[in-house]
Short mmCIF file of C-alpha atoms and ligand atoms in Angstrom, two decimals:
data_model
loop_
_atom_site.label_atom_id
_atom_site.label_comp_id
_atom_site.label_asym_id
_atom_site.label_seq_id
_atom_site.Cartn_x
_atom_site.Cartn_y
_atom_site.Cartn_z
CA MET P 1 119.51 77.54 104.23
CA THR P 2 123.31 77.00 103.96
CA SER P 3 123.07 76.90 100.19
CA ILE P 4 121.55 80.34 100.16
CA VAL P 5 123.84 82.18 102.57
CA GLY P 6 126.90 80.10 101.64
CA ARG P 7 126.63 81.16 97.93
CA THR P 8 129.74 82.64 96.43
CA PRO P 9 129.22 86.32 96.74
CA ALA P 10 128.55 88.17 93.47
CA THR P 11 130.13 91.52 92.80
CA ALA P 12 128.31 94.22 94.67
CA THR P 13 126.79 97.22 92.95
CA LYS P 14 127.62 100.38 94.83
CA LEU P 15 125.27 103.37 95.05
CA THR P 16 125.91 106.47 97.10
CA VAL P 17 123.51 108.58 99.14
CA ASP P 18 125.19 111.95 98.75
CA LEU P 19 124.73 113.85 101.98
CA GLY P 20 127.98 115.65 102.32
CA PRO P 21 129.66 114.53 105.58
CA ARG P 22 126.82 112.00 106.26
CA SER P 23 127.17 110.38 102.82
CA TYR P 24 127.07 106.62 102.73
CA ASP P 25 127.17 103.74 100.27
CA ILE P 26 124.58 101.08 99.59
CA HIS P 27 126.12 97.73 98.53
CA VAL P 28 123.67 95.52 96.64
CA GLY P 29 124.36 91.97 95.58
CA GLU P 30 123.81 88.32 96.23
CA GLY P 31 125.55 86.43 98.96
CA LEU P 32 126.92 89.60 100.61
CA LEU P 33 125.93 88.52 104.12
CA ALA P 34 128.64 85.88 104.04
CA VAL P 35 131.20 88.59 103.51
CA ALA P 36 129.54 91.26 105.63
CA GLY P 37 132.62 91.80 107.80
CA ARG P 38 134.62 92.93 104.76
CA HIS P 39 131.84 95.31 103.69
CA LEU P 40 131.28 96.81 107.12
CA ALA P 41 134.82 97.01 108.49
CA PRO P 42 135.73 100.21 106.69
CA VAL P 43 132.91 102.19 108.34
CA LEU P 44 133.24 100.92 111.91
CA ALA P 45 134.79 103.26 114.45
CA GLN P 46 135.88 100.24 116.52
CA PRO P 47 135.84 96.52 115.73
CA ARG P 48 132.74 96.03 117.84
CA VAL P 49 129.05 95.83 117.03
CA VAL P 50 125.68 94.94 118.53
CA VAL P 51 123.47 93.24 116.00
CA VAL P 52 119.71 93.83 116.48
CA SER P 53 117.41 91.32 114.71
CA ASP P 54 114.06 89.61 115.21
CA ASP P 55 113.15 86.05 116.13
CA ALA P 56 112.14 85.15 112.58
CA VAL P 57 115.29 86.50 110.88
CA ALA P 58 117.96 85.69 113.54
CA PRO P 59 117.68 81.87 113.33
CA ILE P 60 118.21 82.04 109.53
CA TYR P 61 120.81 84.74 109.11
CA LEU P 62 122.50 85.72 112.42
CA PRO P 63 124.96 82.76 112.45
CA THR P 64 126.18 83.68 108.95
CA LEU P 65 126.52 87.32 109.91
CA GLU P 66 128.37 86.55 113.14
CA ALA P 67 130.78 84.28 111.25
CA ALA P 68 131.37 86.92 108.62
CA LEU P 69 132.11 89.47 111.35
CA ALA P 70 134.41 87.12 113.15
CA ASP P 71 136.40 86.65 109.89
CA GLU P 72 137.37 90.30 110.14
CA ALA P 73 137.98 90.13 113.89
CA ILE P 74 134.87 92.19 114.64
CA GLU P 75 133.40 91.41 118.04
CA ALA P 76 129.56 90.99 117.91
CA THR P 77 126.88 90.64 120.54
CA SER P 78 123.19 90.51 119.59
CA VAL P 79 119.76 91.50 120.76
CA VAL P 80 116.79 89.60 119.27
CA LEU P 81 113.38 91.13 119.40
CA ALA P 82 109.93 89.59 118.70
CA ALA P 83 109.12 89.76 114.99
CA GLY P 84 106.22 92.00 113.86
CA GLU P 85 104.96 95.58 113.73
CA SER P 86 103.85 95.55 117.41
CA THR P 87 107.56 95.51 118.37
CA LYS P 88 107.86 99.11 117.12
CA ASP P 89 106.59 100.60 120.41
CA PHE P 90 107.91 102.30 123.53
CA GLY P 91 108.03 99.11 125.52
CA HIS P 92 110.39 97.39 123.10
CA LEU P 93 112.47 100.60 122.60
CA GLN P 94 113.04 100.68 126.36
CA GLU P 95 113.94 96.97 126.42
CA LEU P 96 116.33 97.40 123.51
CA THR P 97 118.16 100.51 124.82
CA GLU P 98 118.48 98.97 128.25
CA LYS P 99 120.04 95.79 126.65
CA LEU P 100 122.42 97.98 124.67
CA LEU P 101 123.51 99.78 127.75
CA ALA P 102 123.82 96.48 129.62
CA ALA P 103 126.16 95.28 126.87
CA CYS P 104 128.58 98.12 127.93
CA ILE P 105 128.51 99.79 124.59
CA GLU P 106 130.77 102.77 123.92
CA ARG P 107 130.17 105.71 121.62
CA GLY P 108 132.15 103.98 118.85
CA THR P 109 130.11 100.72 118.97
CA THR P 110 128.02 100.27 115.83
CA ILE P 111 124.43 99.01 115.93
CA VAL P 112 123.73 96.69 113.07
CA ALA P 113 120.08 96.29 112.07
CA LEU P 114 119.57 92.78 110.59
CA GLY P 115 115.90 92.39 109.43
CA GLY P 116 112.98 94.13 107.82
CA GLY P 117 111.66 97.68 108.32
CA VAL P 118 110.53 97.01 111.84
CA VAL P 119 114.01 96.10 113.02
CA GLY P 120 115.59 98.89 110.95
CA ASP P 121 113.24 101.54 112.35
CA ILE P 122 113.55 100.60 116.02
CA ALA P 123 117.28 99.71 115.95
CA GLY P 124 117.99 102.96 114.06
CA PHE P 125 116.01 104.93 116.59
CA ALA P 126 117.76 103.21 119.48
CA ALA P 127 121.02 104.09 117.86
CA ALA P 128 119.92 107.73 117.45
CA ILE P 129 119.13 108.17 121.13
CA THR P 130 121.40 105.84 123.07
CA LEU P 131 124.50 107.72 124.44
CA ARG P 132 123.18 110.62 122.36
CA GLY P 133 123.88 108.85 119.08
CA LEU P 134 125.61 105.68 118.05
CA PRO P 135 126.68 104.79 114.49
CA PHE P 136 124.54 102.23 112.76
CA VAL P 137 124.36 100.18 109.64
CA GLN P 138 121.41 98.52 107.88
CA ILE P 139 121.32 95.00 106.60
CA PRO P 140 117.81 94.83 105.15
CA THR P 141 116.23 91.35 104.61
CA THR P 142 112.77 92.21 103.28
CA LEU P 143 112.01 93.63 99.86
CA LEU P 144 110.40 96.60 101.53
CA ALA P 145 113.44 97.37 103.59
CA GLN P 146 115.82 96.77 100.70
CA VAL P 147 114.02 99.26 98.42
CA ASP P 148 112.87 101.77 100.99
CA SER P 149 113.18 101.77 104.76
CA SER P 150 116.91 100.96 105.02
CA ILE P 151 117.81 104.13 103.00
CA GLY P 152 117.26 107.75 104.12
CA GLY P 153 117.67 107.72 107.86
CA LYS P 154 114.06 107.77 108.99
CA THR P 155 113.89 105.85 112.25
CA GLY P 156 111.16 105.55 114.84
CA ILE P 157 108.27 103.78 116.57
CA ASN P 158 104.51 103.81 116.53
CA THR P 159 102.22 105.09 119.20
CA GLY P 160 98.49 104.58 119.75
CA VAL P 161 97.89 107.91 118.16
CA GLY P 162 99.63 107.19 114.92
CA LYS P 163 102.40 105.53 112.93
CA ASN P 164 106.06 106.63 113.13
CA LEU P 165 105.12 109.72 115.16
CA ILE P 166 108.07 109.30 117.55
CA GLY P 167 111.38 109.16 115.82
CA ALA P 168 114.58 110.82 114.55
CA PHE P 169 116.48 111.29 111.37
CA HIS P 170 119.65 109.22 111.88
CA GLN P 171 121.53 108.17 108.71
CA PRO P 172 123.18 104.77 108.58
CA ARG P 173 126.92 104.51 107.82
CA ARG P 174 126.32 101.83 105.26
CA VAL P 175 123.49 99.77 103.80
CA LEU P 176 124.39 96.17 102.94
CA THR P 177 121.66 94.62 100.84
CA ASP P 178 121.95 90.84 100.12
CA ILE P 179 119.19 90.11 97.63
CA ALA P 180 119.51 86.39 98.33
CA THR P 181 117.93 86.80 101.72
CA LEU P 182 114.63 87.43 99.80
CA GLU P 183 114.59 83.71 99.06
CA THR P 184 113.31 82.94 102.58
CA LEU P 185 110.88 85.81 102.72
CA PRO P 186 107.22 84.60 103.00
CA ARG P 187 105.28 85.35 99.84
CA ARG P 188 102.91 87.76 101.54
CA GLN P 189 105.83 89.86 102.84
CA LEU P 190 107.48 89.86 99.42
CA LEU P 191 104.26 91.13 97.87
CA ALA P 192 103.97 93.80 100.59
CA GLY P 193 107.41 95.05 99.61
CA TYR P 194 106.48 94.92 95.95
CA ALA P 195 103.88 97.64 96.60
CA GLU P 196 106.80 99.92 97.49
CA VAL P 197 108.61 98.92 94.32
CA VAL P 198 105.59 99.87 92.23
CA LYS P 199 105.40 103.14 94.11
CA TYR P 200 108.76 104.28 92.54
CA GLY P 201 107.38 103.74 89.05
CA LEU P 202 104.26 105.70 89.87
CA ILE P 203 106.17 108.63 91.49
CA GLY P 204 108.42 109.51 88.61
CA ASP P 205 109.44 106.57 86.36
CA ALA P 206 106.70 105.46 83.89
CA GLU P 207 109.26 103.36 82.02
CA PHE P 208 110.08 101.44 85.23
CA PHE P 209 106.36 100.84 85.79
CA ALA P 210 106.01 99.52 82.31
CA TRP P 211 109.02 97.25 82.98
CA LEU P 212 107.24 95.98 86.11
CA GLU P 213 104.13 95.24 84.15
CA ASP P 214 106.28 92.94 81.92
CA ASN P 215 108.48 91.53 84.64
CA ALA P 216 106.54 91.32 87.95
CA ALA P 217 105.99 87.64 87.67
CA ARG P 218 109.72 86.93 87.11
CA LEU P 219 110.64 89.21 90.04
CA LEU P 220 108.10 87.73 92.36
CA ASN P 221 108.94 84.15 91.41
CA GLY P 222 112.59 84.53 92.25
CA ASP P 223 114.44 85.56 89.06
CA ALA P 224 117.68 86.99 90.51
CA ALA P 225 118.36 89.38 87.55
CA ALA P 226 114.86 90.82 87.72
CA ARG P 227 115.20 91.30 91.49
CA ARG P 228 118.60 92.90 91.18
CA HIS P 229 117.30 95.33 88.46
CA ALA P 230 114.28 96.30 90.57
CA VAL P 231 116.07 96.76 93.85
CA ILE P 232 118.92 98.82 92.26
CA THR P 233 116.40 101.00 90.38
CA CYS P 234 114.51 101.71 93.52
CA CYS P 235 117.59 102.30 95.68
CA ALA P 236 118.94 104.74 93.09
CA ALA P 237 115.64 106.58 93.02
CA LYS P 238 115.42 106.84 96.82
CA ALA P 239 119.15 107.81 97.11
CA ALA P 240 118.53 110.74 94.71
CA ILE P 241 115.43 111.96 96.46
CA VAL P 242 117.02 111.68 99.95
CA ALA P 243 120.19 113.48 98.77
CA ASP P 244 117.98 116.24 97.44
CA ASP P 245 115.72 116.63 100.43
CA GLU P 246 117.05 114.79 103.53
CA ARG P 247 114.57 116.24 106.02
CA GLU P 248 111.45 116.03 103.87
CA ALA P 249 111.04 119.82 103.39
CA GLY P 250 109.62 119.14 99.94
CA ARG P 251 110.39 116.48 97.26
CA ARG P 252 110.93 113.60 99.73
CA SER P 253 107.16 113.70 100.49
CA LEU P 254 106.64 112.16 97.08
CA LEU P 255 107.71 108.88 98.77
CA ASN P 256 104.49 109.12 100.72
CA LEU P 257 102.38 108.39 97.66
CA GLY P 258 99.49 106.22 98.93
CA HIS P 259 100.74 106.53 102.53
CA THR P 260 98.26 109.02 103.88
CA PHE P 261 95.53 106.46 103.12
CA ALA P 262 97.74 103.55 104.07
CA HIS P 263 98.58 104.90 107.53
CA ALA P 264 94.88 105.53 108.24
CA LEU P 265 94.10 101.95 107.24
CA GLU P 266 96.91 100.58 109.46
CA ALA P 267 95.71 102.71 112.37
CA GLN P 268 92.11 101.45 111.81
CA THR P 269 93.30 97.82 111.84
CA GLY P 270 95.52 98.29 114.88
CA TYR P 271 99.08 97.85 113.33
CA GLY P 272 98.90 94.02 113.44
CA GLU P 273 99.56 91.07 111.28
CA ALA P 274 96.12 91.61 109.81
CA LEU P 275 97.33 94.30 107.47
CA PRO P 276 101.10 94.50 106.68
CA HIS P 277 102.33 98.06 105.87
CA GLY P 278 102.88 97.15 102.21
CA GLU P 279 99.39 95.85 101.65
CA ALA P 280 98.02 99.01 103.09
CA VAL P 281 100.28 100.94 100.70
CA ALA P 282 98.95 98.97 97.72
CA VAL P 283 95.37 99.99 98.58
CA GLY P 284 96.64 103.52 99.31
CA LEU P 285 98.23 103.85 95.88
CA VAL P 286 94.90 102.94 94.19
CA LEU P 287 93.07 105.37 96.41
CA ALA P 288 95.48 108.14 95.66
CA PHE P 289 95.10 107.52 91.90
CA ASN P 290 91.28 107.30 92.19
CA LEU P 291 91.17 110.56 94.23
CA SER P 292 93.30 112.19 91.47
CA VAL P 293 90.72 111.00 88.89
CA ARG P 294 87.93 112.40 90.97
CA LEU P 295 89.69 115.79 91.21
CA GLY P 296 90.05 115.82 87.48
CA LEU P 297 93.87 115.50 87.56
CA CYS P 298 94.45 112.09 86.13
CA SER P 299 92.86 109.77 83.54
CA SER P 300 90.76 106.91 84.73
CA ALA P 301 92.69 104.71 82.34
CA ASP P 302 95.93 105.32 84.28
CA ALA P 303 94.18 104.68 87.63
CA GLU P 304 92.70 101.41 86.30
CA ARG P 305 96.20 100.34 85.02
CA VAL P 306 97.58 100.84 88.54
CA ARG P 307 94.76 98.92 90.11
CA ARG P 308 95.04 96.06 87.58
CA HIS P 309 98.78 95.70 87.97
CA LEU P 310 98.70 95.52 91.78
CA ALA P 311 95.78 93.06 91.68
CA ALA P 312 97.53 90.92 89.11
CA ALA P 313 100.60 90.78 91.35
CA GLY P 314 98.38 89.40 94.08
CA LEU P 315 98.11 92.46 96.22
CA PRO P 316 94.89 93.91 97.68
CA ALA P 317 93.92 96.75 95.48
CA ASP P 318 90.46 97.66 96.59
CA VAL P 319 89.71 99.05 100.02
CA GLN P 320 86.62 96.82 100.18
CA GLN P 321 89.04 93.85 100.44
CA LEU P 322 90.13 95.21 103.78
CA ALA P 323 87.27 97.14 105.14
CA ASP P 324 85.34 96.08 108.15
CA THR P 325 81.67 96.90 107.82
CA SER P 326 82.02 99.18 110.92
CA TRP P 327 84.51 101.47 109.19
CA SER P 328 83.38 104.96 108.17
CA ALA P 329 84.91 107.72 106.14
CA ASP P 330 84.99 109.82 109.34
CA ASP P 331 87.11 107.19 111.07
CA LEU P 332 89.73 107.26 108.31
CA ILE P 333 89.71 111.04 108.04
CA ALA P 334 90.22 111.26 111.81
CA HIS P 335 93.32 109.08 111.52
CA MET P 336 94.65 111.25 108.65
CA GLU P 337 94.21 114.36 110.76
CA ARG P 338 96.38 112.96 113.45
CA ASP P 339 99.06 111.88 110.91
CA LYS P 340 101.96 114.25 110.48
CA LYS P 341 100.82 115.03 106.90
CA VAL P 342 98.35 117.61 108.19
CA LYS P 343 99.46 121.23 108.04
CA ASP P 344 97.37 124.22 109.09
CA GLY P 345 94.31 121.98 108.96
CA LYS P 346 94.76 121.02 105.25
CA LEU P 347 95.44 117.52 104.27
CA THR P 348 98.68 116.95 102.34
CA PHE P 349 98.40 114.30 99.64
CA VAL P 350 100.62 112.99 96.91
CA LEU P 351 98.46 113.02 93.90
CA ALA P 352 99.14 112.14 90.27
CA HIS P 353 98.68 113.56 86.81
CA GLY P 354 99.37 110.08 85.58
CA ILE P 355 101.72 107.13 85.89
CA GLY P 356 105.17 108.47 86.76
CA ARG P 357 103.80 111.96 87.21
CA SER P 358 103.16 112.34 90.96
CA PHE P 359 103.12 115.68 92.80
CA ILE P 360 102.54 117.07 96.25
CA SER P 361 99.32 118.85 97.03
CA ARG P 362 99.04 120.65 100.35
CA GLU P 363 95.59 122.01 99.70
CA VAL P 364 93.34 118.96 99.62
CA ASN P 365 89.98 119.76 100.99
CA ARG P 366 88.98 117.64 103.97
CA ASP P 367 85.28 117.45 102.83
CA GLU P 368 86.26 116.42 99.33
CA VAL P 369 88.35 113.49 100.73
CA GLY P 370 85.47 112.70 103.10
CA ALA P 371 82.94 112.53 100.18
CA PHE P 372 85.41 110.41 98.16
CA LEU P 373 85.89 107.91 101.00
CA LYS P 374 82.15 107.76 101.65
CA ASP P 375 81.61 106.77 98.02
CA VAL P 376 84.45 104.25 98.14
CA LEU P 377 83.35 102.65 101.38
CA GLY P 378 79.68 103.06 100.72
CA ALA P 379 79.31 104.54 104.20
P1 NAD F 401 108.91 93.49 109.03
O1 NAD F 401 110.17 94.10 109.40
O2 NAD F 401 107.83 93.32 110.05
O3 NAD F 401 109.20 92.13 108.29
C1 NAD F 401 108.15 91.37 107.83
C2 NAD F 401 108.26 89.94 108.41
O4 NAD F 401 109.24 89.22 107.60
C3 NAD F 401 108.70 89.85 109.83
O5 NAD F 401 107.98 88.81 110.49
C4 NAD F 401 110.17 89.44 109.70
O6 NAD F 401 110.63 88.70 110.82
C5 NAD F 401 110.17 88.61 108.53
N1 NAD F 401 111.42 88.57 107.73
C6 NAD F 401 112.25 89.61 107.41
N2 NAD F 401 113.19 89.23 106.57
C7 NAD F 401 113.02 87.87 106.36
C8 NAD F 401 113.69 86.96 105.56
N3 NAD F 401 114.69 87.30 104.71
N4 NAD F 401 113.25 85.68 105.58
C9 NAD F 401 112.17 85.31 106.40
N5 NAD F 401 111.47 86.23 107.06
C10 NAD F 401 111.91 87.44 107.09
O7 NAD F 401 108.20 94.40 107.85
P2 NAD F 401 108.67 95.22 106.64
O8 NAD F 401 107.62 95.18 105.62
O9 NAD F 401 110.07 94.91 106.26
O10 NAD F 401 108.78 96.71 107.24
C11 NAD F 401 107.62 97.44 107.60
C12 NAD F 401 107.97 98.59 108.47
O11 NAD F 401 108.87 99.46 107.76
C13 NAD F 401 106.80 99.38 108.93
O12 NAD F 401 106.91 99.61 110.34
C14 NAD F 401 106.94 100.68 108.17
O13 NAD F 401 106.42 101.82 108.85
C15 NAD F 401 108.47 100.76 108.06
N6 NAD F 401 108.94 101.61 106.98
C16 NAD F 401 109.91 102.55 107.24
C17 NAD F 401 110.39 103.31 106.27
C18 NAD F 401 111.54 104.30 106.56
O14 NAD F 401 111.87 105.11 105.74
N7 NAD F 401 112.12 104.18 107.79
C19 NAD F 401 109.90 103.28 104.99
C20 NAD F 401 108.96 102.30 104.68
C21 NAD F 401 108.42 101.54 105.70
N1 LIG F 402 109.48 106.01 103.11
C1 LIG F 402 109.39 107.42 103.17
C2 LIG F 402 110.73 108.09 103.35
O1 LIG F 402 111.72 107.54 103.49
O2 LIG F 402 110.75 109.27 103.22
#
């Protein structure tokens, strides 16, 4: 472990999320955790932070982060939550906010989220609502969080009714992305994040998708240059979209490619370890392309290329790989109708004219999706 976090830090690449007074930088590099204090100090209102992490990440990375903060005379306390999607709920939010208050935080105390998307989402939401808003920074340690959830200020928790339905937009002050932390990430979680990487190619960057077809194995097997290229490409794409449409009035919805299906699949499986978010996204991406083919919008050759690439990477790409025999198209549609992508009774989908040519459709007919899912599920 020491060899990873103790590595001499490489130069960080800096990207900016341009949001006027709420603008912030993303620093991407290897070994940055060991010098986190130096990267965070300029954005702290006071030299005091509370680090929020989970019980899988904290044993590996919290000591390094605490030492790096101490190097810059930044006082740090920590709250460690149970790892896993089920932590993103009201009970854990209450526990976290009460622990923050018990730590005698002040309005200038910064919350530092150290972990994957679960920690980032709940810690960010706690920061948004505690004392009516605390500053926070993200230190993402999963591929999914590094390319997606740490950027853009969406924070929140799940409820029994649906995913991420309670939350707030609350932008971080800085995102510190140490790619070396991916070296300890379990393969299944790495792959789950890879689905979100592929998403960026499918949304608007066919060249990046082609690069992934050639370089996925290198990236997934630990090649640092490939990882750096992919993470920076995705962060740049997300930063541009968020800068253009912070509150998801339009273009930001493109980031939901595959997610209308994915959230229904996650709701159906109960938000547990059985189906990580990224695996649901992989299946959702294939479903979104296949629905686009069915609606006469996209070639079947492109949809097959997407399916083949995700499957070759080792991700589930067919809904049959997940489906319980008791599932029905009506169950999935019912989940979609409760998702926030429903407006005036119409389902909003991100569909595609081809790889790198996704678009938002707010007029997808419920019955057409139902018939599509019946065919896919055979039920
Ligand atoms: P996660 O946070 O549950 O992390 C996955 C697992 O990996 C956890 O067990 C965690 O403890 C462990 N882990 C994390 N980093 C590690 C490391 N470096 N080494 C070893 N183990 C490590 O899951 P995730 O995939 O990062 O995030 C999924 C969540 O992100 C979902 O709740 C999803 O809704 C959310 N999300 C949010 C946004 C957003 O914009 N806010 C975008 C996409 C996804
Ligand atoms: N991951 C979706 C978004 O940030 O908008």
